[in-house]
Amino acid sequence: MHISNRIRELRARFQWTQQDLASKVGVTRQTIAALEKGNYIPSLLLAMNICLEFQMTVEEVFQLNGEDQQ
Amino acid sequence: MKFRSYLLSLTVLALFGWVMIAYYDSALDIKSTFDDPNSNGFGFTLNVLPIILFLIVTLPAAVMFTRRQRKEKKGWKEALLFPPEFRERDEREKALTSKASRNSYISMMIVLPFLAVCMLFQPFVSDYFAAYPIVILMLFPVIQITVFYLSIKKRLQ
C-alpha cells in the first residue's frame, strides 16, 4: 500500500515552480521534488498545507493505492 | 551530509588520531624518564607535525563553519557546538537525519563487540605499535560517521 499524489499535475495547472510551492508551504524545493517522485510521504500537517494552497481536499490531492484499499 | 563534509570529518578524525598518537608516544617518553633511576634530567620528544597539520586543517574549517552558522542567525553556543549535519531545514530532512541516526546507533551496537575483541590483541601489538588502542578508539566515530553518511546518501538516491 502506498500514497500517490497529484502535486506535479496541480503545480503545473497553477503554473508554480517547485520552489514556489516549497516557499508557500515552508519546506525545501528538494522536499517537493521527493513528494512528486513518491519518495517521501508528507506529514499530515504538510499534506494539509499543500491542499490548502491548491484549495482542494486531502482526498483530491493524495490517494491511497494498494491491495488493502477499501 | 555532503561528501565534502564527510571527507572533512574523516580528515579531522584521522589528524586528531595522529595527534593523540604523538601525545601518547610523548607520554611513554615521560614515563620512561620517571622510571629510569639513573636519569639526570627530564626530557621527552614530541612529534609536532600532526599537531601543526591538525591546526592548519581544523582552524580555518572551524572559523568558516562558525561564521556560516552565525550568518544564519544562530547563537554562539549552537554555532560552535552543534554538528552541521543536524541543521535540518524541513520535516523531510529531519526524517532523513532520524533514520541515519538510528542506523548509526544500531551500527555501534554491532561494531562495539568487534572493536572490543580487537583490543584483546593489544598486548601482542603494543610492542610494535604502542598507540594501538587510540586507533581502535578512533574507529568508533569513523564508523559512526560513515554509516550516517551512507544512510543519508542511500535515501537521497
JSON list of C-alpha atoms in Angstrom, two decimals:
[
{"chain": "A", "resi": 1, "resn": "MET", "atom": "CA", "xyz": [0.00, 0.00, 0.00]},
{"chain": "A", "resi": 2, "resn": "HIS", "atom": "CA", "xyz": [1.36, 3.43, -0.88]},
{"chain": "A", "resi": 3, "resn": "ILE", "atom": "CA", "xyz": [0.25, 7.03, -1.18]},
{"chain": "A", "resi": 4, "resn": "SER", "atom": "CA", "xyz": [0.32, 8.72, -4.56]},
{"chain": "A", "resi": 5, "resn": "ASN", "atom": "CA", "xyz": [-0.34, 12.39, -5.19]},
{"chain": "A", "resi": 6, "resn": "ARG", "atom": "CA", "xyz": [-1.22, 14.88, -7.90]},
{"chain": "A", "resi": 7, "resn": "ILE", "atom": "CA", "xyz": [1.18, 17.60, -6.79]},
{"chain": "A", "resi": 8, "resn": "ARG", "atom": "CA", "xyz": [3.11, 17.74, -10.08]},
{"chain": "A", "resi": 9, "resn": "GLU", "atom": "CA", "xyz": [-0.10, 17.97, -12.11]},
{"chain": "A", "resi": 10, "resn": "LEU", "atom": "CA", "xyz": [-1.66, 20.60, -9.84]},
{"chain": "A", "resi": 11, "resn": "ARG", "atom": "CA", "xyz": [1.52, 22.61, -9.69]},
{"chain": "A", "resi": 12, "resn": "ALA", "atom": "CA", "xyz": [1.62, 22.71, -13.48]},
{"chain": "A", "resi": 13, "resn": "ARG", "atom": "CA", "xyz": [-2.02, 23.78, -13.55]},
{"chain": "A", "resi": 14, "resn": "PHE", "atom": "CA", "xyz": [-1.29, 26.65, -11.16]},
{"chain": "A", "resi": 15, "resn": "GLN", "atom": "CA", "xyz": [1.95, 27.40, -13.08]},
{"chain": "A", "resi": 16, "resn": "TRP", "atom": "CA", "xyz": [4.03, 27.21, -9.94]},
{"chain": "A", "resi": 17, "resn": "THR", "atom": "CA", "xyz": [7.62, 26.07, -9.83]},
{"chain": "A", "resi": 18, "resn": "GLN", "atom": "CA", "xyz": [8.72, 23.57, -7.19]},
{"chain": "A", "resi": 19, "resn": "GLN", "atom": "CA", "xyz": [10.38, 26.46, -5.38]},
{"chain": "A", "resi": 20, "resn": "ASP", "atom": "CA", "xyz": [7.13, 28.48, -5.45]},
{"chain": "A", "resi": 21, "resn": "LEU", "atom": "CA", "xyz": [5.17, 25.68, -3.78]},
{"chain": "A", "resi": 22, "resn": "ALA", "atom": "CA", "xyz": [8.03, 24.95, -1.38]},
{"chain": "A", "resi": 23, "resn": "SER", "atom": "CA", "xyz": [8.10, 28.57, -0.22]},
{"chain": "A", "resi": 24, "resn": "LYS", "atom": "CA", "xyz": [4.32, 28.65, 0.22]},
{"chain": "A", "resi": 25, "resn": "VAL", "atom": "CA", "xyz": [4.26, 25.56, 2.45]},
{"chain": "A", "resi": 26, "resn": "GLY", "atom": "CA", "xyz": [7.58, 26.22, 4.20]},
{"chain": "A", "resi": 27, "resn": "VAL", "atom": "CA", "xyz": [9.74, 23.33, 3.01]},
{"chain": "A", "resi": 28, "resn": "THR", "atom": "CA", "xyz": [12.73, 22.96, 0.70]},
{"chain": "A", "resi": 29, "resn": "ARG", "atom": "CA", "xyz": [12.45, 22.51, -3.06]},
{"chain": "A", "resi": 30, "resn": "GLN", "atom": "CA", "xyz": [14.02, 19.07, -2.66]},
{"chain": "A", "resi": 31, "resn": "THR", "atom": "CA", "xyz": [11.11, 18.00, -0.46]},
{"chain": "A", "resi": 32, "resn": "ILE", "atom": "CA", "xyz": [8.59, 18.97, -3.15]},
{"chain": "A", "resi": 33, "resn": "ALA", "atom": "CA", "xyz": [10.68, 17.06, -5.71]},
{"chain": "A", "resi": 34, "resn": "ALA", "atom": "CA", "xyz": [10.74, 14.00, -3.40]},
{"chain": "A", "resi": 35, "resn": "LEU", "atom": "CA", "xyz": [6.96, 14.24, -2.91]},
{"chain": "A", "resi": 36, "resn": "GLU", "atom": "CA", "xyz": [6.35, 14.39, -6.65]},
{"chain": "A", "resi": 37, "resn": "LYS", "atom": "CA", "xyz": [8.57, 11.38, -7.24]},
{"chain": "A", "resi": 38, "resn": "GLY", "atom": "CA", "xyz": [6.76, 9.48, -4.48]},
{"chain": "A", "resi": 39, "resn": "ASN", "atom": "CA", "xyz": [9.97, 9.10, -2.48]},
{"chain": "A", "resi": 40, "resn": "TYR", "atom": "CA", "xyz": [8.59, 10.83, 0.59]},
{"chain": "A", "resi": 41, "resn": "ILE", "atom": "CA", "xyz": [5.24, 10.61, 2.39]},
{"chain": "A", "resi": 42, "resn": "PRO", "atom": "CA", "xyz": [4.45, 14.00, 3.94]},
{"chain": "A", "resi": 43, "resn": "SER", "atom": "CA", "xyz": [3.24, 14.60, 7.47]},
{"chain": "A", "resi": 44, "resn": "LEU", "atom": "CA", "xyz": [-0.45, 15.35, 7.88]},
{"chain": "A", "resi": 45, "resn": "LEU", "atom": "CA", "xyz": [0.42, 19.00, 8.54]},
{"chain": "A", "resi": 46, "resn": "LEU", "atom": "CA", "xyz": [2.42, 19.36, 5.32]},
{"chain": "A", "resi": 47, "resn": "ALA", "atom": "CA", "xyz": [-0.19, 17.45, 3.30]},
{"chain": "A", "resi": 48, "resn": "MET", "atom": "CA", "xyz": [-2.95, 19.73, 4.59]},
{"chain": "A", "resi": 49, "resn": "ASN", "atom": "CA", "xyz": [-0.86, 22.84, 3.93]},
{"chain": "A", "resi": 50, "resn": "ILE", "atom": "CA", "xyz": [-0.31, 21.69, 0.34]},
{"chain": "A", "resi": 51, "resn": "CYS", "atom": "CA", "xyz": [-4.06, 21.05, -0.06]},
{"chain": "A", "resi": 52, "resn": "LEU", "atom": "CA", "xyz": [-4.76, 24.48, 1.38]},
{"chain": "A", "resi": 53, "resn": "GLU", "atom": "CA", "xyz": [-2.51, 26.09, -1.23]},
{"chain": "A", "resi": 54, "resn": "PHE", "atom": "CA", "xyz": [-4.29, 24.19, -4.02]},
{"chain": "A", "resi": 55, "resn": "GLN", "atom": "CA", "xyz": [-7.68, 24.89, -2.35]},
{"chain": "A", "resi": 56, "resn": "MET", "atom": "CA", "xyz": [-8.58, 21.21, -2.51]},
{"chain": "A", "resi": 57, "resn": "THR", "atom": "CA", "xyz": [-9.41, 18.44, -0.09]},
{"chain": "A", "resi": 58, "resn": "VAL", "atom": "CA", "xyz": [-6.81, 15.90, 1.02]},
{"chain": "A", "resi": 59, "resn": "GLU", "atom": "CA", "xyz": [-8.58, 13.15, -0.95]},
{"chain": "A", "resi": 60, "resn": "GLU", "atom": "CA", "xyz": [-8.35, 15.19, -4.13]},
{"chain": "A", "resi": 61, "resn": "VAL", "atom": "CA", "xyz": [-4.58, 15.60, -3.85]},
{"chain": "A", "resi": 62, "resn": "PHE", "atom": "CA", "xyz": [-3.49, 12.39, -2.14]},
{"chain": "A", "resi": 63, "resn": "GLN", "atom": "CA", "xyz": [-4.70, 8.88, -2.97]},
{"chain": "A", "resi": 64, "resn": "LEU", "atom": "CA", "xyz": [-4.15, 5.67, -1.09]},
{"chain": "A", "resi": 65, "resn": "ASN", "atom": "CA", "xyz": [-3.21, 2.87, -3.52]},
{"chain": "A", "resi": 66, "resn": "GLY", "atom": "CA", "xyz": [-2.71, -0.81, -2.85]},
{"chain": "A", "resi": 67, "resn": "GLU", "atom": "CA", "xyz": [-4.23, -4.20, -2.17]},
{"chain": "A", "resi": 68, "resn": "ASP", "atom": "CA", "xyz": [-5.89, -3.28, 1.11]},
{"chain": "A", "resi": 69, "resn": "GLN", "atom": "CA", "xyz": [-7.57, -0.16, -0.27]},
{"chain": "A", "resi": 70, "resn": "GLN", "atom": "CA", "xyz": [-11.29, -0.08, 0.63]},
{"chain": "B", "resi": 1, "resn": "MET", "atom": "CA", "xyz": [25.51, 15.39, 4.81]},
{"chain": "B", "resi": 2, "resn": "LYS", "atom": "CA", "xyz": [27.52, 16.24, 1.75]},
{"chain": "B", "resi": 3, "resn": "PHE", "atom": "CA", "xyz": [30.52, 14.21, 0.60]},
{"chain": "B", "resi": 4, "resn": "ARG", "atom": "CA", "xyz": [32.77, 17.20, 1.22]},
{"chain": "B", "resi": 5, "resn": "SER", "atom": "CA", "xyz": [31.56, 17.45, 4.81]},
{"chain": "B", "resi": 6, "resn": "TYR", "atom": "CA", "xyz": [32.02, 13.68, 5.28]},
{"chain": "B", "resi": 7, "resn": "LEU", "atom": "CA", "xyz": [35.55, 13.84, 3.90]},
{"chain": "B", "resi": 8, "resn": "LEU", "atom": "CA", "xyz": [36.41, 16.79, 6.16]},
{"chain": "B", "resi": 9, "resn": "SER", "atom": "CA", "xyz": [35.07, 14.90, 9.20]},
{"chain": "B", "resi": 10, "resn": "LEU", "atom": "CA", "xyz": [37.21, 11.86, 8.33]},
{"chain": "B", "resi": 11, "resn": "THR", "atom": "CA", "xyz": [40.28, 14.05, 7.76]},
{"chain": "B", "resi": 12, "resn": "VAL", "atom": "CA", "xyz": [39.80, 15.82, 11.09]},
{"chain": "B", "resi": 13, "resn": "LEU", "atom": "CA", "xyz": [39.33, 12.49, 12.89]},
{"chain": "B", "resi": 14, "resn": "ALA", "atom": "CA", "xyz": [42.42, 10.99, 11.22]},
{"chain": "B", "resi": 15, "resn": "LEU", "atom": "CA", "xyz": [44.52, 14.03, 12.14]},
{"chain": "B", "resi": 16, "resn": "PHE", "atom": "CA", "xyz": [43.13, 14.04, 15.68]},
{"chain": "B", "resi": 17, "resn": "GLY", "atom": "CA", "xyz": [44.05, 10.35, 16.00]},
{"chain": "B", "resi": 18, "resn": "TRP", "atom": "CA", "xyz": [47.56, 11.13, 14.75]},
{"chain": "B", "resi": 19, "resn": "VAL", "atom": "CA", "xyz": [47.87, 13.97, 17.28]},
{"chain": "B", "resi": 20, "resn": "MET", "atom": "CA", "xyz": [46.78, 11.63, 20.06]},
{"chain": "B", "resi": 21, "resn": "ILE", "atom": "CA", "xyz": [49.34, 9.04, 18.93]},
{"chain": "B", "resi": 22, "resn": "ALA", "atom": "CA", "xyz": [52.05, 11.75, 19.05]},
{"chain": "B", "resi": 23, "resn": "TYR", "atom": "CA", "xyz": [50.98, 12.70, 22.60]},
{"chain": "B", "resi": 24, "resn": "TYR", "atom": "CA", "xyz": [50.83, 9.04, 23.59]},
{"chain": "B", "resi": 25, "resn": "ASP", "atom": "CA", "xyz": [54.41, 8.48, 22.38]},
{"chain": "B", "resi": 26, "resn": "SER", "atom": "CA", "xyz": [55.48, 11.55, 24.37]},
{"chain": "B", "resi": 27, "resn": "ALA", "atom": "CA", "xyz": [53.69, 10.23, 27.46]},
{"chain": "B", "resi": 28, "resn": "LEU", "atom": "CA", "xyz": [55.65, 6.98, 27.10]},
{"chain": "B", "resi": 29, "resn": "ASP", "atom": "CA", "xyz": [58.87, 9.02, 26.87]},
{"chain": "B", "resi": 30, "resn": "ILE", "atom": "CA", "xyz": [57.96, 10.91, 30.05]},
{"chain": "B", "resi": 31, "resn": "LYS", "atom": "CA", "xyz": [57.11, 7.68, 31.83]},
{"chain": "B", "resi": 32, "resn": "SER", "atom": "CA", "xyz": [60.44, 6.09, 30.85]},
{"chain": "B", "resi": 33, "resn": "THR", "atom": "CA", "xyz": [62.22, 9.20, 32.21]},
{"chain": "B", "resi": 34, "resn": "PHE", "atom": "CA", "xyz": [60.42, 8.82, 35.54]},
{"chain": "B", "resi": 35, "resn": "ASP", "atom": "CA", "xyz": [61.05, 5.07, 35.63]},
{"chain": "B", "resi": 36, "resn": "ASP", "atom": "CA", "xyz": [64.77, 5.44, 34.94]},
{"chain": "B", "resi": 37, "resn": "PRO", "atom": "CA", "xyz": [66.58, 5.87, 38.30]},
{"chain": "B", "resi": 38, "resn": "ASN", "atom": "CA", "xyz": [69.79, 6.91, 36.53]},
{"chain": "B", "resi": 39, "resn": "SER", "atom": "CA", "xyz": [68.11, 9.74, 34.67]},
{"chain": "B", "resi": 40, "resn": "ASN", "atom": "CA", "xyz": [69.71, 13.09, 35.42]},
{"chain": "B", "resi": 41, "resn": "GLY", "atom": "CA", "xyz": [67.16, 15.36, 33.86]},
{"chain": "B", "resi": 42, "resn": "PHE", "atom": "CA", "xyz": [63.70, 15.48, 32.40]},
{"chain": "B", "resi": 43, "resn": "GLY", "atom": "CA", "xyz": [63.17, 15.19, 28.68]},
{"chain": "B", "resi": 44, "resn": "PHE", "atom": "CA", "xyz": [60.82, 13.90, 26.07]},
{"chain": "B", "resi": 45, "resn": "THR", "atom": "CA", "xyz": [60.25, 14.15, 22.34]},
{"chain": "B", "resi": 46, "resn": "LEU", "atom": "CA", "xyz": [57.02, 15.28, 20.70]},
{"chain": "B", "resi": 47, "resn": "ASN", "atom": "CA", "xyz": [56.21, 14.94, 17.00]},
{"chain": "B", "resi": 48, "resn": "VAL", "atom": "CA", "xyz": [54.73, 18.36, 16.22]},
{"chain": "B", "resi": 49, "resn": "LEU", "atom": "CA", "xyz": [53.93, 17.63, 12.55]},
{"chain": "B", "resi": 50, "resn": "PRO", "atom": "CA", "xyz": [50.48, 16.12, 13.23]},
{"chain": "B", "resi": 51, "resn": "ILE", "atom": "CA", "xyz": [49.66, 18.96, 15.64]},
{"chain": "B", "resi": 52, "resn": "ILE", "atom": "CA", "xyz": [50.56, 21.59, 13.04]},
{"chain": "B", "resi": 53, "resn": "LEU", "atom": "CA", "xyz": [48.62, 19.77, 10.31]},
{"chain": "B", "resi": 54, "resn": "PHE", "atom": "CA", "xyz": [45.64, 19.38, 12.64]},
{"chain": "B", "resi": 55, "resn": "LEU", "atom": "CA", "xyz": [45.62, 23.11, 13.38]},
{"chain": "B", "resi": 56, "resn": "ILE", "atom": "CA", "xyz": [46.09, 24.01, 9.69]},
{"chain": "B", "resi": 57, "resn": "VAL", "atom": "CA", "xyz": [43.04, 21.93, 8.73]},
{"chain": "B", "resi": 58, "resn": "THR", "atom": "CA", "xyz": [40.73, 22.49, 11.69]},
{"chain": "B", "resi": 59, "resn": "LEU", "atom": "CA", "xyz": [41.18, 26.17, 12.48]},
{"chain": "B", "resi": 60, "resn": "PRO", "atom": "CA", "xyz": [40.10, 27.53, 9.05]},
{"chain": "B", "resi": 61, "resn": "ALA", "atom": "CA", "xyz": [37.30, 24.93, 8.90]},
{"chain": "B", "resi": 62, "resn": "ALA", "atom": "CA", "xyz": [36.08, 25.87, 12.38]},
{"chain": "B", "resi": 63, "resn": "VAL", "atom": "CA", "xyz": [36.16, 29.60, 11.57]},
{"chain": "B", "resi": 64, "resn": "MET", "atom": "CA", "xyz": [34.35, 29.02, 8.26]},
{"chain": "B", "resi": 65, "resn": "PHE", "atom": "CA", "xyz": [31.61, 26.82, 9.79]},
{"chain": "B", "resi": 66, "resn": "THR", "atom": "CA", "xyz": [31.11, 29.13, 12.77]},
{"chain": "B", "resi": 67, "resn": "ARG", "atom": "CA", "xyz": [30.86, 32.24, 10.56]},
{"chain": "B", "resi": 68, "resn": "ARG", "atom": "CA", "xyz": [28.38, 30.48, 8.28]},
{"chain": "B", "resi": 69, "resn": "GLN", "atom": "CA", "xyz": [26.23, 29.46, 11.24]},
{"chain": "B", "resi": 70, "resn": "ARG", "atom": "CA", "xyz": [26.43, 32.95, 12.73]},
{"chain": "B", "resi": 71, "resn": "LYS", "atom": "CA", "xyz": [25.24, 34.38, 9.39]},
{"chain": "B", "resi": 72, "resn": "GLU", "atom": "CA", "xyz": [22.19, 32.13, 9.73]},
{"chain": "B", "resi": 73, "resn": "LYS", "atom": "CA", "xyz": [21.39, 33.93, 12.97]},
{"chain": "B", "resi": 74, "resn": "LYS", "atom": "CA", "xyz": [22.44, 31.02, 15.17]},
{"chain": "B", "resi": 75, "resn": "GLY", "atom": "CA", "xyz": [23.67, 31.68, 18.70]},
{"chain": "B", "resi": 76, "resn": "TRP", "atom": "CA", "xyz": [27.35, 31.25, 19.59]},
{"chain": "B", "resi": 77, "resn": "LYS", "atom": "CA", "xyz": [26.66, 28.04, 21.53]},
{"chain": "B", "resi": 78, "resn": "GLU", "atom": "CA", "xyz": [24.84, 26.46, 18.62]},
{"chain": "B", "resi": 79, "resn": "ALA", "atom": "CA", "xyz": [27.32, 27.77, 16.04]},
{"chain": "B", "resi": 80, "resn": "LEU", "atom": "CA", "xyz": [30.30, 26.35, 17.94]},
{"chain": "B", "resi": 81, "resn": "LEU", "atom": "CA", "xyz": [28.92, 23.06, 19.28]},
{"chain": "B", "resi": 82, "resn": "PHE", "atom": "CA", "xyz": [26.04, 21.94, 17.05]},
{"chain": "B", "resi": 83, "resn": "PRO", "atom": "CA", "xyz": [27.07, 19.46, 14.30]},
{"chain": "B", "resi": 84, "resn": "PRO", "atom": "CA", "xyz": [26.29, 20.94, 10.86]},
{"chain": "B", "resi": 85, "resn": "GLU", "atom": "CA", "xyz": [24.74, 17.64, 9.67]},
{"chain": "B", "resi": 86, "resn": "PHE", "atom": "CA", "xyz": [21.87, 18.20, 12.13]},
{"chain": "B", "resi": 87, "resn": "ARG", "atom": "CA", "xyz": [20.84, 21.52, 10.62]},
{"chain": "B", "resi": 88, "resn": "GLU", "atom": "CA", "xyz": [17.56, 20.31, 9.10]},
{"chain": "B", "resi": 89, "resn": "ARG", "atom": "CA", "xyz": [15.52, 22.77, 7.11]},
{"chain": "B", "resi": 90, "resn": "ASP", "atom": "CA", "xyz": [12.23, 20.88, 6.99]},
{"chain": "B", "resi": 91, "resn": "GLU", "atom": "CA", "xyz": [10.43, 17.71, 8.08]},
{"chain": "B", "resi": 92, "resn": "ARG", "atom": "CA", "xyz": [11.89, 15.54, 5.30]},
{"chain": "B", "resi": 93, "resn": "GLU", "atom": "CA", "xyz": [15.44, 16.42, 6.32]},
{"chain": "B", "resi": 94, "resn": "LYS", "atom": "CA", "xyz": [14.50, 15.72, 9.95]},
{"chain": "B", "resi": 95, "resn": "ALA", "atom": "CA", "xyz": [13.19, 12.30, 8.90]},
{"chain": "B", "resi": 96, "resn": "LEU", "atom": "CA", "xyz": [16.42, 11.61, 6.96]},
{"chain": "B", "resi": 97, "resn": "THR", "atom": "CA", "xyz": [18.54, 12.58, 9.96]},
{"chain": "B", "resi": 98, "resn": "SER", "atom": "CA", "xyz": [16.49, 10.49, 12.35]},
{"chain": "B", "resi": 99, "resn": "LYS", "atom": "CA", "xyz": [16.77, 7.38, 10.14]},
{"chain": "B", "resi": 100, "resn": "ALA", "atom": "CA", "xyz": [20.50, 7.91, 9.63]},
{"chain": "B", "resi": 101, "resn": "SER", "atom": "CA", "xyz": [20.99, 8.43, 13.39]},
{"chain": "B", "resi": 102, "resn": "ARG", "atom": "CA", "xyz": [19.05, 5.23, 14.07]},
{"chain": "B", "resi": 103, "resn": "ASN", "atom": "CA", "xyz": [21.26, 3.28, 11.64]},
{"chain": "B", "resi": 104, "resn": "SER", "atom": "CA", "xyz": [24.34, 4.85, 13.15]},
{"chain": "B", "resi": 105, "resn": "TYR", "atom": "CA", "xyz": [23.22, 3.80, 16.66]},
{"chain": "B", "resi": 106, "resn": "ILE", "atom": "CA", "xyz": [22.49, 0.24, 15.52]},
{"chain": "B", "resi": 107, "resn": "SER", "atom": "CA", "xyz": [25.88, 0.03, 13.80]},
{"chain": "B", "resi": 108, "resn": "MET", "atom": "CA", "xyz": [27.56, 0.98, 17.08]},
{"chain": "B", "resi": 109, "resn": "MET", "atom": "CA", "xyz": [25.84, -1.90, 18.85]},
{"chain": "B", "resi": 110, "resn": "ILE", "atom": "CA", "xyz": [27.17, -4.28, 16.17]},
{"chain": "B", "resi": 111, "resn": "VAL", "atom": "CA", "xyz": [30.65, -2.82, 15.88]},
{"chain": "B", "resi": 112, "resn": "LEU", "atom": "CA", "xyz": [31.31, -2.37, 19.61]},
{"chain": "B", "resi": 113, "resn": "PRO", "atom": "CA", "xyz": [31.94, -6.08, 20.40]},
{"chain": "B", "resi": 114, "resn": "PHE", "atom": "CA", "xyz": [34.21, -6.45, 17.36]},
{"chain": "B", "resi": 115, "resn": "LEU", "atom": "CA", "xyz": [36.30, -3.47, 18.39]},
{"chain": "B", "resi": 116, "resn": "ALA", "atom": "CA", "xyz": [36.38, -4.79, 21.95]},
{"chain": "B", "resi": 117, "resn": "VAL", "atom": "CA", "xyz": [37.74, -8.08, 20.57]},
{"chain": "B", "resi": 118, "resn": "CYS", "atom": "CA", "xyz": [40.34, -6.10, 18.61]},
{"chain": "B", "resi": 119, "resn": "MET", "atom": "CA", "xyz": [41.52, -4.68, 21.95]},
{"chain": "B", "resi": 120, "resn": "LEU", "atom": "CA", "xyz": [42.43, -8.23, 23.04]},
{"chain": "B", "resi": 121, "resn": "PHE", "atom": "CA", "xyz": [45.33, -8.11, 20.58]},
{"chain": "B", "resi": 122, "resn": "GLN", "atom": "CA", "xyz": [46.75, -5.06, 22.31]},
{"chain": "B", "resi": 123, "resn": "PRO", "atom": "CA", "xyz": [49.42, -6.98, 24.32]},
{"chain": "B", "resi": 124, "resn": "PHE", "atom": "CA", "xyz": [50.75, -8.52, 21.10]},
{"chain": "B", "resi": 125, "resn": "VAL", "atom": "CA", "xyz": [50.61, -5.34, 19.02]},
{"chain": "B", "resi": 126, "resn": "SER", "atom": "CA", "xyz": [51.79, -2.88, 21.69]},
{"chain": "B", "resi": 127, "resn": "ASP", "atom": "CA", "xyz": [55.46, -3.86, 21.23]},
{"chain": "B", "resi": 128, "resn": "TYR", "atom": "CA", "xyz": [55.32, -2.77, 17.60]},
{"chain": "B", "resi": 129, "resn": "PHE", "atom": "CA", "xyz": [52.67, -0.05, 17.79]},
{"chain": "B", "resi": 130, "resn": "ALA", "atom": "CA", "xyz": [52.07, 1.36, 21.27]},
{"chain": "B", "resi": 131, "resn": "ALA", "atom": "CA", "xyz": [49.19, 3.62, 20.26]},
{"chain": "B", "resi": 132, "resn": "TYR", "atom": "CA", "xyz": [47.06, 0.70, 19.01]},
{"chain": "B", "resi": 133, "resn": "PRO", "atom": "CA", "xyz": [44.20, 1.43, 21.49]},
{"chain": "B", "resi": 134, "resn": "ILE", "atom": "CA", "xyz": [43.94, 5.00, 20.14]},
{"chain": "B", "resi": 135, "resn": "VAL", "atom": "CA", "xyz": [43.43, 3.67, 16.62]},
{"chain": "B", "resi": 136, "resn": "ILE", "atom": "CA", "xyz": [40.72, 1.30, 17.85]},
{"chain": "B", "resi": 137, "resn": "LEU", "atom": "CA", "xyz": [39.07, 4.15, 19.76]},
{"chain": "B", "resi": 138, "resn": "MET", "atom": "CA", "xyz": [39.15, 6.41, 16.71]},
{"chain": "B", "resi": 139, "resn": "LEU", "atom": "CA", "xyz": [37.42, 3.73, 14.64]},
{"chain": "B", "resi": 140, "resn": "PHE", "atom": "CA", "xyz": [34.20, 4.34, 16.63]},
{"chain": "B", "resi": 141, "resn": "PRO", "atom": "CA", "xyz": [33.49, 7.83, 15.27]},
{"chain": "B", "resi": 142, "resn": "VAL", "atom": "CA", "xyz": [34.81, 6.89, 11.82]},
{"chain": "B", "resi": 143, "resn": "ILE", "atom": "CA", "xyz": [32.32, 4.00, 11.56]},
{"chain": "B", "resi": 144, "resn": "GLN", "atom": "CA", "xyz": [29.54, 6.10, 13.07]},
{"chain": "B", "resi": 145, "resn": "ILE", "atom": "CA", "xyz": [30.04, 8.97, 10.61]},
{"chain": "B", "resi": 146, "resn": "THR", "atom": "CA", "xyz": [30.42, 6.57, 7.67]},
{"chain": "B", "resi": 147, "resn": "VAL", "atom": "CA", "xyz": [27.14, 4.79, 8.48]},
{"chain": "B", "resi": 148, "resn": "PHE", "atom": "CA", "xyz": [25.41, 8.15, 8.94]},
{"chain": "B", "resi": 149, "resn": "TYR", "atom": "CA", "xyz": [26.73, 9.44, 5.61]},
{"chain": "B", "resi": 150, "resn": "LEU", "atom": "CA", "xyz": [25.88, 6.23, 3.69]},
{"chain": "B", "resi": 151, "resn": "SER", "atom": "CA", "xyz": [22.34, 6.16, 5.16]},
{"chain": "B", "resi": 152, "resn": "ILE", "atom": "CA", "xyz": [21.69, 9.73, 4.05]},
{"chain": "B", "resi": 153, "resn": "LYS", "atom": "CA", "xyz": [23.21, 9.07, 0.63]},
{"chain": "B", "resi": 154, "resn": "LYS", "atom": "CA", "xyz": [21.13, 5.90, 0.14]},
{"chain": "B", "resi": 155, "resn": "ARG", "atom": "CA", "xyz": [17.88, 7.70, 0.98]},
{"chain": "B", "resi": 156, "resn": "LEU", "atom": "CA", "xyz": [18.68, 10.65, -1.26]},
{"chain": "B", "resi": 157, "resn": "GLN", "atom": "CA", "xyz": [19.20, 8.41, -4.30]}
]
